[in-house]
Structures are given as structure tokens and as C-alpha cells.
Amino acid sequence: MIYEQYDLPQNLEKYIEAVFYMKGFTPDHSMERVVPTGHVFMIFELDDIPRNTYDNETLKPNGFFRQAWISGMHKNFISISAHMDSEMLVVQFKSAGAYPFFHFPLLDVSEKVVSAEECLGSEIIELRNDILKAEDHHAKMTLVIDWLVKRFDEQLAPSEDLLGFIDRLQLEPVSKFNEIIKTYPYTQKQLIQHFKKYVGITPKIYQRILRFNEILKLIQDKEKISWADVAYSCDYADQSHFIKEFVLFSGFNPQEFIKEESNRGKSNFFPVGPKG
């Protein structure tokens, strides 16, 4: 499998987490659960294999995507198709980073996977076609970076106040959430409005996503875990609340998650179907 990550220009690092290319992925399953990480993604398929999203309960297809699409901020896990020998190029935006490039409120794509052409027009399909023609993966990623640089509108960039607030949520303990909110130099109503515009969800939901990802780090590759200790360290009111939220974000209860060998060493993609 080929996996390459592009070294971002300094002026994009504040808004984009990564631009990466992958080819030759050979999963032993046909479907994956993707847990939320607090990022927005723009995905280009380069293999002419259409992708599906699925209803989390019935696992019946509920979305069909090809060429390029956007995955907005999600509150819970989503179910997607996995394919042999796939080739994709992905832009992973930081939590409040997509708006200066998309030019529309992120609330518009919250809890959705949508066609990039529907949101950004024919230019995104033209870009995808140019990517297909590029000689190698470095040239492909360069085309995307050039498009991002041209598309960026500094007047639409999030304020330093908002970026600093998000940094504090990411770095400081969950227990300090209410304290951090009080430091924001606008009203709580304005904070929520800013989050919906730039992030796509409310600060509280965003904080819950951060907390769940912190749990995944705490339990990674461990076979024996005190769930009561994990719940307490992550500031859950009680263990039942912790278990309920774990299921909402991952689709697994904690014990099931630990027993799944296929979940070991993974970040936010977990198999749910047979080889396809």
C-alpha cells in the first residue's frame, strides 16, 4: 500500500490538518465504521469505484458517491463502504479550517456526506480530472494544494479568539470546559453561532468528540481496562453515561470494542462487514 502525506505550505497549516494520498488498500472487510474525530474531509476517488454510506442500524445503502465528496462534522459514527485496491486523495481540514475554502457555513454539511460538486460547483470535478491525469502522487497532491491556495479567502478566516478557544478545548482537561467557555470574549450565544458557522456543531458536542477520541488513546492496544477509572478520568457523571456515549460514537459497547482484534492499533476506522 502507498500512503504519502504532503508537506503543507506554512500559510495553510493553521487550517488544514493533512493532505494525503493512498493507493493499494486491501481491506479484509466490505464496510467500515468511522468514528468522529472533529475534522471535516474532502475526498477525491481516483479509481472509478463508487462509494456508499449505510444506515447504521440496518446497514442498507443510504448514499452513493463518486469523483469527489465532502464529509462534514459528525456527532456519531457513520458506516461507509471499503474497497479493494482503492486510490484516493484526501484533504483533512482542522476543526474550524474549512470555511475559508468552502465559503459556506459548515452547519450546511453537518451530519452529512455530500457531493463536492453540489457544494463547490464544476471546478471541483475539473480539479479531480486534472488529478487523474497527473503523472505521480506528488503531482496530484500539488494540484490540490494549488487549488486550496487559490480558493482560500482570508476575509473568511476564523478569528484568533475562536482558534485559541478550540486549542484550549483540545489541550485542557474536560473538567475545565465551563471555565474555558467563560474566557471566550463574546456571549455564549455568539460562541454557539461561531461554532455552527466554522465547525458545524456546538462547542458541547465538539468537546464530547474530543473526549471520546481521548478515550480511544487511553485504551489503545490494552486488553484489561477499568472502565470505571476511564469514565472517572474523562469526567463522566457515571459509568452508564460513559457506556451510552461510547456506543453512540463507535457503535460498540466498551467490552465488545476491546474484544475485537481488528480494532487494535486503529485510529477511527473499524471493520463491520465481511470481505468484499
Coordinates of C-alpha atoms in Angstrom, one line a residue:
M1 CA 0.0 0.0 0.0
I2 CA 1.2 3.5 -0.8
Y3 CA 0.5 6.3 1.7
E4 CA 2.0 9.7 1.3
Q5 CA 1.3 12.9 3.2
Y6 CA 2.1 16.3 1.7
D7 CA 4.2 18.9 3.5
L8 CA 1.8 21.8 3.8
P9 CA 2.7 25.4 3.0
Q10 CA 3.0 27.4 6.2
N11 CA 0.0 29.6 5.4
L12 CA -2.2 26.5 5.2
E13 CA -1.1 24.8 8.3
K14 CA -3.4 26.8 10.5
Y15 CA -6.5 25.5 8.7
I16 CA -5.5 22.1 7.2
E17 CA -4.5 19.0 9.3
A18 CA -3.2 17.0 6.3
V19 CA -3.4 16.3 2.6
F20 CA -2.7 12.6 1.9
Y21 CA -2.7 10.1 -0.9
M22 CA -3.4 6.4 -0.6
K23 CA -3.4 3.6 -3.1
G24 CA -3.5 -0.2 -2.9
F25 CA -5.5 -0.5 0.3
T26 CA -6.6 -4.2 0.7
P27 CA -9.2 -4.4 3.4
D28 CA -10.5 -7.8 4.7
H29 CA -14.0 -6.3 5.1
S30 CA -16.5 -4.6 2.9
M31 CA -17.8 -2.0 5.3
E32 CA -16.3 0.3 8.0
R33 CA -17.4 2.4 10.9
V34 CA -15.9 5.8 11.0
V35 CA -15.9 7.5 14.4
P36 CA -15.9 11.3 14.5
T37 CA -12.5 13.0 15.1
G38 CA -13.5 16.7 15.0
H39 CA -12.4 17.1 11.4
V40 CA -14.1 17.9 8.0
F41 CA -12.9 15.9 5.0
M42 CA -12.9 16.5 1.2
I43 CA -12.3 13.2 -0.6
F44 CA -11.3 12.5 -4.2
E45 CA -11.7 9.0 -5.6
L46 CA -9.2 8.2 -8.3
D47 CA -10.2 4.6 -9.1
D48 CA -13.7 5.0 -10.6
I49 CA -15.1 2.9 -7.7
P50 CA -18.3 4.5 -6.4
R51 CA -18.6 4.6 -2.6
N52 CA -21.6 4.1 -0.3
T53 CA -22.7 5.2 3.1
Y54 CA -25.1 3.0 5.0
D55 CA -27.8 3.3 7.6
N56 CA -26.1 2.5 10.9
E57 CA -28.9 0.2 12.1
T58 CA -30.0 -1.7 9.0
L59 CA -26.7 -1.4 7.1
K60 CA -28.7 -0.7 3.9
P61 CA -27.2 1.9 1.5
N62 CA -28.4 5.4 2.0
G63 CA -25.9 7.4 0.0
F64 CA -23.9 7.0 -3.3
F65 CA -20.7 9.0 -4.0
R66 CA -18.2 9.2 -6.8
Q67 CA -15.5 11.5 -8.0
A68 CA -15.4 14.0 -5.1
W69 CA -17.4 14.5 -1.9
I70 CA -17.3 16.3 1.5
S71 CA -17.8 14.7 4.8
G72 CA -18.9 17.2 7.3
M73 CA -18.7 17.2 11.1
H74 CA -20.5 14.2 12.5
K75 CA -21.9 13.7 16.0
N76 CA -21.8 9.9 15.9
F77 CA -20.2 7.2 13.8
I78 CA -21.0 6.7 10.2
S79 CA -20.9 3.5 8.1
I80 CA -19.1 3.5 4.8
S81 CA -18.0 1.0 2.1
A82 CA -14.5 -0.3 1.9
H83 CA -13.0 -1.4 -1.4
M84 CA -10.0 -3.5 -2.6
D85 CA -7.2 -1.6 -4.5
S86 CA -8.8 1.8 -3.8
E87 CA -7.0 5.0 -4.8
M88 CA -7.9 8.2 -3.0
L89 CA -6.7 11.7 -2.2
V90 CA -8.0 13.3 1.0
V91 CA -7.9 16.8 2.4
Q92 CA -8.4 16.8 6.2
F93 CA -9.4 20.2 7.5
K94 CA -8.7 21.3 11.0
S95 CA -11.8 21.8 13.2
A96 CA -12.5 25.4 12.1
G97 CA -10.4 25.3 9.0
A98 CA -12.8 24.5 6.1
Y99 CA -14.9 27.7 5.9
P100 CA -12.3 30.0 4.2
F101 CA -12.0 27.4 1.4
F102 CA -15.7 26.3 1.1
H103 CA -17.2 29.8 1.5
F104 CA -20.4 28.4 3.1
P105 CA -21.3 27.7 6.8
L106 CA -20.2 24.3 8.0
L107 CA -23.6 23.8 9.5
D108 CA -24.8 23.2 5.9
V109 CA -22.8 19.9 5.8
S110 CA -23.1 18.9 9.5
E111 CA -24.0 15.2 9.9
K112 CA -23.8 14.8 6.1
V113 CA -21.7 13.3 3.4
V114 CA -22.4 15.4 0.2
S115 CA -21.3 15.7 -3.3
A116 CA -18.4 18.2 -3.6
E117 CA -19.8 19.3 -7.0
E118 CA -23.1 20.2 -5.3
C119 CA -21.3 22.4 -2.8
L120 CA -18.4 23.8 -4.8
G121 CA -19.5 23.6 -8.4
S122 CA -18.0 22.1 -11.5
E123 CA -14.5 23.4 -10.7
I124 CA -14.0 20.6 -8.2
I125 CA -14.8 18.0 -10.8
E126 CA -12.3 19.7 -13.2
L127 CA -9.7 19.5 -10.4
R128 CA -10.4 15.8 -9.9
N129 CA -10.0 15.2 -13.6
D130 CA -6.7 17.1 -13.6
I131 CA -5.6 15.0 -10.6
L132 CA -6.3 11.8 -12.6
K133 CA -4.0 13.0 -15.4
A134 CA -1.1 13.9 -13.2
E135 CA 2.0 11.7 -13.5
D136 CA 2.6 10.7 -9.9
H137 CA 1.1 11.2 -6.5
H138 CA 3.3 14.1 -5.6
A139 CA 2.0 16.0 -8.7
K140 CA -1.6 15.0 -7.7
M141 CA -1.2 16.5 -4.3
T142 CA 0.5 19.6 -5.7
L143 CA -2.6 20.3 -7.8
V144 CA -4.8 20.1 -4.7
I145 CA -2.6 22.4 -2.7
D146 CA -2.5 24.9 -5.6
W147 CA -6.3 24.8 -5.7
L148 CA -6.6 25.3 -1.9
V149 CA -4.2 28.3 -2.1
K150 CA -6.3 29.9 -4.8
R151 CA -9.5 29.1 -3.1
F152 CA -8.5 30.5 0.3
D153 CA -10.3 33.7 1.3
E154 CA -8.5 35.4 4.2
Q155 CA -11.6 37.5 5.0
L156 CA -13.5 34.4 5.8
A157 CA -10.8 33.0 8.2
P158 CA -11.9 32.2 11.8
S159 CA -10.8 34.7 14.4
E160 CA -7.8 34.1 16.6
D161 CA -10.2 34.2 19.5
L162 CA -12.1 31.2 18.1
L163 CA -8.9 29.3 17.1
G164 CA -7.4 29.9 20.6
F165 CA -10.7 28.7 22.2
I166 CA -10.6 25.5 20.2
D167 CA -6.9 25.0 21.1
R168 CA -7.8 25.2 24.8
L169 CA -10.6 22.6 24.4
Q170 CA -8.1 20.3 22.7
L171 CA -5.3 20.7 25.2
E172 CA -7.0 21.2 28.6
P173 CA -8.9 18.6 30.7
V174 CA -12.6 18.0 30.0
S175 CA -13.4 19.2 33.6
K176 CA -12.4 22.7 32.6
F177 CA -15.0 23.1 29.8
N178 CA -17.2 25.6 31.6
E179 CA -14.2 27.5 32.8
I180 CA -12.9 27.8 29.2
I181 CA -16.3 28.9 27.9
K182 CA -16.2 31.9 30.3
T183 CA -12.9 33.1 28.7
Y184 CA -14.4 33.5 25.3
P185 CA -14.7 37.3 24.7
Y186 CA -18.3 37.1 23.3
T187 CA -21.6 35.8 24.7
Q188 CA -22.3 32.1 24.9
K189 CA -24.9 32.6 22.2
Q190 CA -22.3 34.1 19.9
L191 CA -19.9 31.3 20.6
I192 CA -22.5 28.7 19.5
Q193 CA -23.2 30.8 16.4
H194 CA -19.5 30.9 15.6
F195 CA -19.1 27.2 16.1
K196 CA -22.0 26.4 13.8
K197 CA -20.6 28.6 11.1
Y198 CA -16.9 27.5 11.3
V199 CA -17.1 24.0 12.8
G200 CA -20.6 22.8 12.1
I201 CA -21.6 21.7 15.6
T202 CA -21.9 23.2 19.0
P203 CA -19.0 23.6 21.4
K204 CA -20.5 21.0 23.8
I205 CA -20.8 18.3 21.1
Y206 CA -17.3 19.2 19.9
Q207 CA -16.0 18.7 23.4
R208 CA -17.7 15.3 23.6
I209 CA -16.0 14.2 20.4
L210 CA -12.6 15.3 21.8
R211 CA -13.3 13.3 25.0
F212 CA -14.2 10.2 23.1
N213 CA -11.0 10.4 21.0
E214 CA -9.0 10.8 24.2
I215 CA -10.6 7.6 25.5
L216 CA -9.5 5.7 22.3
K217 CA -6.0 6.8 23.0
L218 CA -6.2 5.7 26.6
I219 CA -7.4 2.2 25.8
Q220 CA -5.5 1.6 22.6
D221 CA -3.9 -1.9 22.5
K222 CA -4.9 -2.7 26.1
E223 CA -6.5 -6.0 27.0
K224 CA -7.6 -5.2 30.5
I225 CA -9.2 -2.0 31.4
S226 CA -11.0 -0.5 34.4
W227 CA -13.9 1.2 32.7
A228 CA -14.9 2.9 35.9
D229 CA -11.4 4.5 36.1
V230 CA -11.7 5.6 32.4
A231 CA -15.1 7.1 33.0
Y232 CA -13.9 8.9 36.1
S233 CA -10.7 10.3 34.5
C234 CA -12.7 11.6 31.5
D235 CA -15.2 13.4 33.8
Y236 CA -18.3 11.3 33.1
A237 CA -21.1 11.6 35.6
D238 CA -21.3 7.8 35.9
Q239 CA -20.3 4.6 34.1
S240 CA -23.7 4.2 32.5
H241 CA -23.4 7.6 30.9
F242 CA -19.9 6.7 29.7
I243 CA -21.2 3.4 28.1
K244 CA -24.1 5.1 26.4
E245 CA -21.8 7.7 24.8
F246 CA -19.2 5.1 23.8
V247 CA -21.9 3.2 21.9
L248 CA -23.2 6.4 20.2
F249 CA -19.7 7.3 19.0
S250 CA -18.4 3.9 18.0
G251 CA -21.3 1.5 17.6
F252 CA -19.6 -0.8 20.1
N253 CA -20.1 -1.2 23.8
P254 CA -16.7 -0.9 25.6
Q255 CA -16.3 -4.6 26.2
E256 CA -17.2 -5.5 22.6
F257 CA -14.7 -2.9 21.4
I258 CA -11.8 -4.4 23.4
K259 CA -12.6 -8.0 22.3
E260 CA -12.5 -7.0 18.6
E261 CA -8.9 -7.9 17.5
S262 CA -9.5 -5.9 14.3
N263 CA -9.8 -2.7 16.4
R264 CA -6.2 -2.9 17.7
G265 CA -3.9 -0.2 16.6
K266 CA -6.6 1.5 14.6
S267 CA -7.4 5.2 14.9
N268 CA -11.0 5.9 13.8
F269 CA -11.9 3.2 11.2
F270 CA -13.3 -0.1 12.4
P271 CA -14.5 -3.0 10.2
V272 CA -18.1 -4.1 10.4
G273 CA -18.6 -6.3 7.4
P274 CA -17.2 -9.4 5.6
K275 CA -14.5 -9.3 2.9
G276 CA -15.8 -7.6 -0.2

